[in-house]
Amino acid sequence: MGALLTPTRIKAIQHFTERLVERIKPWSWLWPPMAFSAGVGSFFLVDRQQWLGAALALGLLFTWALLLSESLIGRWLAKRGHPTLHRGATTFIAQMIHQETLFFTLPFILITTVWNSGQTLFALLVIGMSLLSIIDPLYYKVAGRWRSLYFIFHALCVFLVMLVTLPIMLHLTTGQSLFLAMSLMVLVALPSFWHLLKQRSLKRWCLFLGLALALAYAAWIGRIWVPPASLWLTSSALSPSLDIQQREPQGSIALTPDAIRENGLYVYTAIRAPRGLSETIYHAWRHNGEPLDTVRLDISGGREQGYRAWSHKLNFPADPSGDWRVDIMTDSGQRLGLIRFTVSEDLQKASKADSAIRASGLSRLNLRRFVPGSRERSDTPTSD
């Protein structure tokens, strides 16, 4: 190893890297739109071109491995008396990787966010981080002066890349991916508190461990605000009956107390997931904010229009009038969507279950029509 990494060779590598950075800088503005396009392509092509999504994700993780090891390599070189890269060059490389991460994962976050829920705050956070990464004066100020904030920024980027790439590459469920991403985020964020240990004492060690546990607990509590980056609700419907063979809602009624007691009510949802990914989701029924029933549904990925599943409620309270909500949730407590309706004796106030399948989120834009060769696949058996 020592024969390979001679001072002359190390200096030559560093000189080459610094020259390459100087040549790339004038064109760095192209990097964010390229990363964003790669993210869009990975999201919409992962079903039919899974190798492409996996290759993009693998490349992203490889660059992250380099960034995470950069400080260790610098310390190793410094201990042996070798020169290290200029701080400006390493910060520029880190900025490029942050931009790559944020703009690659941004389409996943924007598409899977339920915008009328707390997930909006998380999406706005990712958008703000993306803007910070391309505003050079602000980014370099954070990197140079506020190192603790910079490490937290770095940890959030690690969280995003793991959240998005693990389901694509390893077919992990959203819950498994979320847990691993949060664990790694907490580990990467710990350097933000290392300054507390400059003066070693029991009190400072307790403070350090307390902050680490608080960060882990906050991450776990905040998981409900994190969109499931590999799943999204494509369409939904309310209906008094359902054709099991065709898997299509049927019929139309006004949602009065007598009507739902007599017919019951179907909530139909179509969930889009990458091919090969199996998930458990839940329809959680609430009446005037109070939880009533939770129905478990097992879904599989691969169908472009979404995996069709439904829940059928027959048992209603003695007085079912009021506001109803059905939350579509993942096994880890992340929200996929929600359906609201009103039951009332007054036909003017009562919602209508008309079996109309309504697109949800960005499905309304029918972005699949831009993907060459798109066609619908058949469903696998659904859950009732």
Short mmCIF file of C-alpha atoms in Angstrom, two decimals:
data_model
loop_
_atom_site.label_atom_id
_atom_site.label_comp_id
_atom_site.label_asym_id
_atom_site.label_seq_id
_atom_site.Cartn_x
_atom_site.Cartn_y
_atom_site.Cartn_z
CA MET A 1 0.00 0.00 0.00
CA GLY A 2 2.82 2.38 0.90
CA ALA A 3 4.57 1.60 -2.37
CA LEU A 4 1.46 2.47 -4.34
CA LEU A 5 0.60 5.67 -2.45
CA THR A 6 3.90 7.47 -2.62
CA PRO A 7 3.95 11.22 -1.88
CA THR A 8 4.57 11.93 -5.59
CA ARG A 9 1.59 9.86 -6.72
CA ILE A 10 -0.70 11.28 -4.05
CA LYS A 11 0.27 14.81 -5.03
CA ALA A 12 -0.35 13.99 -8.72
CA ILE A 13 -3.82 12.57 -7.93
CA GLN A 14 -4.72 15.62 -5.88
CA HIS A 15 -3.45 17.98 -8.57
CA PHE A 16 -5.51 16.12 -11.18
CA THR A 17 -8.61 16.24 -8.96
CA GLU A 18 -8.26 19.97 -8.33
CA ARG A 19 -7.79 20.68 -12.05
CA LEU A 20 -10.85 18.55 -12.84
CA VAL A 21 -12.90 20.49 -10.28
CA GLU A 22 -11.85 23.80 -11.87
CA ARG A 23 -12.91 22.56 -15.31
CA ILE A 24 -16.26 21.26 -14.09
CA LYS A 25 -17.24 24.35 -12.09
CA PRO A 26 -18.40 26.45 -15.09
CA TRP A 27 -20.76 23.61 -16.08
CA SER A 28 -21.98 22.70 -12.61
CA TRP A 29 -25.34 24.38 -13.25
CA LEU A 30 -26.23 21.42 -15.50
CA TRP A 31 -25.90 18.93 -12.64
CA PRO A 32 -29.21 19.60 -10.78
CA PRO A 33 -31.49 19.29 -13.86
CA MET A 34 -29.59 16.16 -14.95
CA ALA A 35 -30.05 14.60 -11.49
CA PHE A 36 -33.75 15.61 -11.46
CA SER A 37 -34.26 14.02 -14.89
CA ALA A 38 -32.52 10.87 -13.69
CA GLY A 39 -34.85 10.75 -10.69
CA VAL A 40 -37.94 11.14 -12.88
CA GLY A 41 -36.65 8.45 -15.24
CA SER A 42 -35.88 6.10 -12.38
CA PHE A 43 -39.32 6.60 -10.84
CA PHE A 44 -41.31 6.00 -14.03
CA LEU A 45 -39.06 3.39 -15.63
CA VAL A 46 -38.37 1.24 -12.60
CA ASP A 47 -41.37 -1.02 -13.40
CA ARG A 48 -40.29 -1.92 -16.94
CA GLN A 49 -36.57 -1.04 -16.81
CA GLN A 50 -35.72 -2.11 -13.29
CA TRP A 51 -32.04 -2.45 -14.11
CA LEU A 52 -31.96 1.28 -14.98
CA GLY A 53 -33.43 2.34 -11.66
CA ALA A 54 -31.07 -0.01 -9.83
CA ALA A 55 -28.04 1.26 -11.81
CA LEU A 56 -28.91 4.90 -11.04
CA ALA A 57 -29.44 4.08 -7.39
CA LEU A 58 -26.19 2.09 -7.20
CA GLY A 59 -24.24 4.96 -8.75
CA LEU A 60 -25.76 7.36 -6.24
CA LEU A 61 -24.85 5.14 -3.31
CA PHE A 62 -21.30 4.75 -4.66
CA THR A 63 -20.77 8.50 -4.72
CA TRP A 64 -22.16 8.70 -1.19
CA ALA A 65 -19.65 6.08 -0.04
CA LEU A 66 -16.88 8.27 -1.44
CA LEU A 67 -18.23 11.32 0.34
CA LEU A 68 -18.62 9.53 3.65
CA SER A 69 -15.05 8.22 3.45
CA GLU A 70 -13.55 11.55 2.33
CA SER A 71 -12.84 12.81 5.85
CA LEU A 72 -11.39 9.44 6.90
CA ILE A 73 -9.08 9.40 3.87
CA GLY A 74 -8.00 12.98 4.61
CA ARG A 75 -7.12 12.11 8.21
CA TRP A 76 -5.25 8.99 7.08
CA LEU A 77 -3.16 11.04 4.64
CA ALA A 78 -2.51 13.81 7.17
CA LYS A 79 -1.27 11.37 9.82
CA ARG A 80 1.30 10.05 7.33
CA GLY A 81 2.48 13.48 6.37
CA HIS A 82 0.82 13.51 2.93
CA PRO A 83 -0.90 16.63 1.52
CA THR A 84 -4.70 16.65 1.41
CA LEU A 85 -7.15 18.15 -1.04
CA HIS A 86 -7.89 21.85 -0.79
CA ARG A 87 -10.97 22.54 1.37
CA GLY A 88 -12.68 24.33 -1.51
CA ALA A 89 -12.30 21.28 -3.77
CA THR A 90 -13.71 18.86 -1.21
CA THR A 91 -16.64 21.19 -0.47
CA PHE A 92 -17.39 21.49 -4.19
CA ILE A 93 -17.39 17.69 -4.56
CA ALA A 94 -19.68 17.39 -1.54
CA GLN A 95 -21.98 20.04 -3.02
CA MET A 96 -22.22 18.12 -6.31
CA ILE A 97 -23.12 14.94 -4.46
CA HIS A 98 -25.69 16.77 -2.33
CA GLN A 99 -27.23 18.26 -5.48
CA GLU A 100 -27.26 14.83 -7.12
CA THR A 101 -28.98 13.32 -4.09
CA LEU A 102 -31.56 16.03 -3.56
CA PHE A 103 -32.60 16.49 -7.17
CA PHE A 104 -32.60 12.73 -7.82
CA THR A 105 -34.87 12.03 -4.85
CA LEU A 106 -37.04 15.15 -5.27
CA PRO A 107 -39.39 13.59 -7.91
CA PHE A 108 -40.02 10.62 -5.59
CA ILE A 109 -40.94 12.97 -2.75
CA LEU A 110 -43.10 15.30 -4.86
CA ILE A 111 -45.07 12.47 -6.44
CA THR A 112 -45.71 10.43 -3.29
CA THR A 113 -46.48 13.33 -0.92
CA VAL A 114 -50.06 13.63 0.30
CA TRP A 115 -50.30 17.39 0.04
CA ASN A 116 -53.27 17.85 2.40
CA SER A 117 -51.36 16.25 5.28
CA GLY A 118 -48.27 16.88 7.41
CA GLN A 119 -46.14 15.35 4.65
CA THR A 120 -46.27 18.77 2.99
CA LEU A 121 -43.83 20.05 5.64
CA PHE A 122 -41.33 17.31 4.79
CA ALA A 123 -41.67 17.98 1.06
CA LEU A 124 -41.08 21.70 1.66
CA LEU A 125 -37.99 20.81 3.72
CA VAL A 126 -36.58 18.78 0.80
CA ILE A 127 -37.37 21.62 -1.63
CA GLY A 128 -35.63 24.09 0.70
CA MET A 129 -32.57 21.84 0.96
CA SER A 130 -32.47 21.53 -2.82
CA LEU A 131 -32.50 25.31 -3.19
CA LEU A 132 -29.79 25.66 -0.53
CA SER A 133 -27.55 23.23 -2.43
CA ILE A 134 -27.59 25.41 -5.58
CA ILE A 135 -27.19 28.81 -3.87
CA ASP A 136 -23.40 28.85 -3.65
CA PRO A 137 -22.89 31.73 -1.17
CA LEU A 138 -25.35 30.26 1.33
CA TYR A 139 -24.17 26.65 0.86
CA TYR A 140 -20.49 27.53 1.33
CA LYS A 141 -21.34 29.68 4.36
CA VAL A 142 -23.12 26.75 6.01
CA ALA A 143 -20.28 24.36 5.06
CA GLY A 144 -17.59 26.71 6.35
CA ARG A 145 -19.09 28.28 9.48
CA TRP A 146 -21.94 26.13 10.76
CA ARG A 147 -20.43 22.65 10.73
CA SER A 148 -23.08 21.16 13.03
CA LEU A 149 -25.85 22.34 10.72
CA TYR A 150 -23.84 21.06 7.75
CA PHE A 151 -23.59 17.57 9.30
CA ILE A 152 -27.36 17.55 9.89
CA PHE A 153 -27.89 18.62 6.27
CA HIS A 154 -25.57 15.80 5.23
CA ALA A 155 -27.44 13.28 7.41
CA LEU A 156 -30.79 14.25 5.89
CA CYS A 157 -29.35 13.68 2.42
CA VAL A 158 -28.20 10.21 3.53
CA PHE A 159 -31.74 9.56 4.81
CA LEU A 160 -33.26 10.57 1.46
CA VAL A 161 -30.96 8.46 -0.68
CA MET A 162 -31.52 5.37 1.48
CA LEU A 163 -35.29 5.92 1.61
CA VAL A 164 -35.52 6.06 -2.19
CA THR A 165 -32.93 3.52 -3.31
CA LEU A 166 -33.44 0.62 -0.88
CA PRO A 167 -36.91 -0.40 -2.20
CA ILE A 168 -35.61 -0.18 -5.79
CA MET A 169 -32.41 -2.13 -5.25
CA LEU A 170 -33.27 -4.63 -2.52
CA HIS A 171 -37.09 -4.78 -2.74
CA LEU A 172 -37.35 -3.84 0.91
CA THR A 173 -40.73 -2.68 2.12
CA THR A 174 -41.26 1.00 2.89
CA GLY A 175 -41.18 0.19 6.61
CA GLN A 176 -37.87 -1.68 6.39
CA SER A 177 -36.35 1.04 4.21
CA LEU A 178 -37.58 3.75 6.57
CA PHE A 179 -36.07 2.05 9.63
CA LEU A 180 -32.66 1.52 7.98
CA ALA A 181 -32.64 5.06 6.56
CA MET A 182 -33.43 6.58 9.97
CA SER A 183 -30.77 4.46 11.69
CA LEU A 184 -28.06 5.54 9.26
CA MET A 185 -29.23 9.17 9.41
CA VAL A 186 -28.82 9.23 13.19
CA LEU A 187 -25.31 7.73 12.93
CA VAL A 188 -24.24 10.26 10.30
CA ALA A 189 -25.71 13.14 12.34
CA LEU A 190 -23.76 12.25 15.48
CA PRO A 191 -20.65 14.26 14.43
CA SER A 192 -22.83 17.35 14.91
CA PHE A 193 -22.51 16.77 18.67
CA TRP A 194 -18.87 15.64 18.84
CA HIS A 195 -17.79 19.09 20.00
CA LEU A 196 -19.42 18.21 23.33
CA LEU A 197 -16.72 15.59 23.91
CA LYS A 198 -13.70 17.87 23.54
CA GLN A 199 -13.60 17.99 27.30
CA ARG A 200 -14.21 14.39 28.37
CA SER A 201 -16.43 14.03 31.43
CA LEU A 202 -19.33 11.88 32.53
CA LYS A 203 -21.68 14.84 32.24
CA ARG A 204 -20.67 15.51 28.63
CA TRP A 205 -20.93 11.82 27.70
CA CYS A 206 -24.44 11.72 29.17
CA LEU A 207 -25.36 14.87 27.26
CA PHE A 208 -23.99 13.39 24.03
CA LEU A 209 -25.90 10.13 24.48
CA GLY A 210 -29.04 12.02 25.49
CA LEU A 211 -28.94 14.14 22.34
CA ALA A 212 -28.36 11.02 20.22
CA LEU A 213 -31.37 9.30 21.78
CA ALA A 214 -33.49 12.45 21.40
CA LEU A 215 -32.54 12.63 17.72
CA ALA A 216 -33.46 8.97 17.21
CA TYR A 217 -36.79 9.43 19.02
CA ALA A 218 -37.62 12.58 17.01
CA ALA A 219 -36.85 10.70 13.78
CA TRP A 220 -39.15 7.85 14.79
CA ILE A 221 -42.01 10.16 15.81
CA GLY A 222 -41.60 12.18 12.60
CA ARG A 223 -41.90 9.12 10.35
CA ILE A 224 -45.62 9.82 9.83
CA TRP A 225 -44.64 13.03 8.02
CA VAL A 226 -42.34 11.18 5.63
CA PRO A 227 -43.99 10.13 2.34
CA PRO A 228 -43.52 6.49 1.26
CA ALA A 229 -41.15 7.24 -1.61
CA SER A 230 -41.84 3.97 -3.45
CA LEU A 231 -45.65 3.89 -3.11
CA TRP A 232 -48.40 6.24 -4.14
CA LEU A 233 -52.17 6.28 -4.47
CA THR A 234 -53.12 6.46 -8.16
CA SER A 235 -56.92 6.44 -7.89
CA SER A 236 -59.82 5.89 -5.51
CA ALA A 237 -63.59 5.51 -5.51
CA LEU A 238 -66.62 5.13 -3.25
CA SER A 239 -69.39 2.70 -4.27
CA PRO A 240 -72.32 0.70 -2.85
CA SER A 241 -71.21 -2.48 -4.65
CA LEU A 242 -68.21 -3.92 -6.47
CA ASP A 243 -67.73 -6.36 -9.36
CA ILE A 244 -65.26 -8.84 -7.85
CA GLN A 245 -64.39 -10.46 -11.20
CA GLN A 246 -63.67 -7.19 -12.99
CA ARG A 247 -62.49 -5.47 -9.83
CA GLU A 248 -64.56 -2.41 -10.62
CA PRO A 249 -66.82 -0.35 -8.34
CA GLN A 250 -70.49 -0.26 -9.35
CA GLY A 251 -73.70 1.56 -8.50
CA SER A 252 -74.53 4.97 -7.13
CA ILE A 253 -76.21 6.14 -3.93
CA ALA A 254 -76.44 9.24 -1.80
CA LEU A 255 -74.76 8.57 1.54
CA THR A 256 -77.70 8.83 3.88
CA PRO A 257 -77.81 6.79 7.14
CA ASP A 258 -80.48 4.41 5.77
CA ALA A 259 -78.63 3.89 2.49
CA ILE A 260 -75.31 2.87 4.03
CA ARG A 261 -77.00 0.61 6.60
CA GLU A 262 -78.81 -1.20 3.80
CA ASN A 263 -76.00 -1.38 1.21
CA GLY A 264 -72.79 -0.97 3.13
CA LEU A 265 -69.97 0.97 1.50
CA TYR A 266 -66.92 0.03 -0.54
CA VAL A 267 -63.74 2.08 -0.53
CA TYR A 268 -61.68 1.24 -3.62
CA THR A 269 -58.04 2.24 -3.99
CA ALA A 270 -55.31 1.60 -6.55
CA ILE A 271 -51.75 1.72 -5.19
CA ARG A 272 -48.74 1.98 -7.45
CA ALA A 273 -45.59 0.10 -6.36
CA PRO A 274 -42.45 -1.07 -8.19
CA ARG A 275 -42.52 -4.55 -9.65
CA GLY A 276 -41.41 -7.21 -7.19
CA LEU A 277 -42.31 -5.11 -4.15
CA SER A 278 -44.92 -6.55 -1.76
CA GLU A 279 -46.46 -4.29 0.85
CA THR A 280 -49.09 -4.30 3.53
CA ILE A 281 -51.38 -1.28 3.62
CA TYR A 282 -54.37 -0.41 5.77
CA HIS A 283 -57.72 1.28 5.28
CA ALA A 284 -58.34 3.02 8.62
CA TRP A 285 -61.98 4.14 8.96
CA ARG A 286 -62.72 7.16 11.18
CA HIS A 287 -66.05 8.71 12.14
CA ASN A 288 -65.98 12.32 13.37
CA GLY A 289 -62.28 11.87 14.10
CA GLU A 290 -62.74 8.68 16.16
CA PRO A 291 -61.07 5.48 14.88
CA LEU A 292 -63.47 2.61 14.16
CA ASP A 293 -62.09 -0.16 11.94
CA THR A 294 -58.75 -0.94 10.33
CA VAL A 295 -58.66 -3.30 7.35
CA ARG A 296 -55.40 -4.94 6.30
CA LEU A 297 -54.67 -5.30 2.57
CA ASP A 298 -51.67 -7.05 1.01
CA ILE A 299 -50.58 -5.56 -2.32
CA SER A 300 -47.97 -6.37 -4.97
CA GLY A 301 -46.17 -4.02 -7.34
CA GLY A 302 -45.90 -4.03 -11.11
CA ARG A 303 -49.24 -2.84 -12.47
CA GLU A 304 -48.92 0.58 -14.10
CA GLN A 305 -52.37 1.77 -13.08
CA GLY A 306 -51.87 0.55 -9.52
CA TYR A 307 -52.75 -2.56 -7.56
CA ARG A 308 -56.52 -2.53 -6.97
CA ALA A 309 -57.67 -3.28 -3.43
CA TRP A 310 -60.73 -2.42 -1.41
CA SER A 311 -62.40 -2.57 1.98
CA HIS A 312 -66.11 -3.13 2.54
CA LYS A 313 -67.80 -1.74 5.65
CA LEU A 314 -71.16 -3.16 6.73
CA ASN A 315 -71.28 -2.40 10.45
CA PHE A 316 -71.99 1.26 11.09
CA PRO A 317 -72.75 3.08 14.36
CA ALA A 318 -76.35 3.55 15.44
CA ASP A 319 -76.07 7.13 14.20
CA PRO A 320 -73.61 7.17 11.27
CA SER A 321 -74.30 10.81 10.40
CA GLY A 322 -71.28 13.08 10.30
CA ASP A 323 -67.87 13.35 8.74
CA TRP A 324 -66.07 10.19 7.70
CA ARG A 325 -62.47 9.66 6.68
CA VAL A 326 -60.59 6.63 5.43
CA ASP A 327 -56.82 6.90 5.83
CA ILE A 328 -54.72 4.75 3.49
CA MET A 329 -51.61 3.92 5.51
CA THR A 330 -48.50 1.79 5.19
CA ASP A 331 -47.44 -0.77 7.77
CA SER A 332 -44.95 1.78 9.17
CA GLY A 333 -47.60 4.47 9.66
CA GLN A 334 -46.85 6.55 6.54
CA ARG A 335 -49.84 8.05 4.79
CA LEU A 336 -50.62 7.14 1.18
CA GLY A 337 -53.79 9.17 0.91
CA LEU A 338 -57.15 9.83 2.49
CA ILE A 339 -60.78 9.77 1.38
CA ARG A 340 -63.37 12.03 3.01
CA PHE A 341 -67.16 11.81 2.77
CA THR A 342 -70.21 13.00 4.69
CA VAL A 343 -73.22 10.96 5.77
CA SER A 344 -76.35 13.03 6.30
CA GLU A 345 -80.15 12.85 6.11
CA ASP A 346 -79.97 16.08 4.14
CA LEU A 347 -79.36 15.11 0.50
CA GLN A 348 -77.75 18.48 -0.09
CA LYS A 349 -75.05 17.73 2.49
CA ALA A 350 -74.67 13.98 1.93
CA SER A 351 -71.77 12.83 -0.24
CA LYS A 352 -72.44 10.60 -3.23
CA ALA A 353 -70.89 7.19 -3.75
CA ASP A 354 -71.08 7.11 -7.54
CA SER A 355 -68.38 4.48 -8.34
CA ALA A 356 -66.39 7.08 -10.30
CA ILE A 357 -62.70 6.19 -10.21
CA ARG A 358 -60.90 9.46 -9.59
CA ALA A 359 -57.20 9.92 -10.17
CA SER A 360 -55.19 10.97 -7.15
CA GLY A 361 -52.14 13.21 -6.92
CA LEU A 362 -50.00 13.46 -10.03
CA SER A 363 -51.88 10.56 -11.63
CA ARG A 364 -54.30 13.24 -12.85
CA LEU A 365 -51.58 14.42 -15.21
CA ASN A 366 -51.24 10.93 -16.73
CA LEU A 367 -47.44 11.24 -16.91
CA ARG A 368 -47.21 7.63 -18.07
CA ARG A 369 -48.28 8.68 -21.54
CA PHE A 370 -44.78 10.14 -22.03
CA VAL A 371 -43.17 6.72 -21.42
CA PRO A 372 -42.78 4.81 -24.73
CA GLY A 373 -44.64 1.51 -24.92
CA SER A 374 -46.78 2.06 -21.83
CA ARG A 375 -49.66 -0.39 -21.58
CA GLU A 376 -51.75 -1.75 -18.77
CA ARG A 377 -50.91 -5.04 -17.09
CA SER A 378 -53.40 -7.39 -15.42
CA ASP A 379 -53.88 -7.43 -11.69
CA THR A 380 -52.90 -10.18 -9.37
CA PRO A 381 -55.64 -11.25 -6.91
CA THR A 382 -56.82 -8.47 -4.63
CA SER A 383 -57.82 -8.46 -0.99
CA ASP A 384 -61.28 -7.83 0.28
#
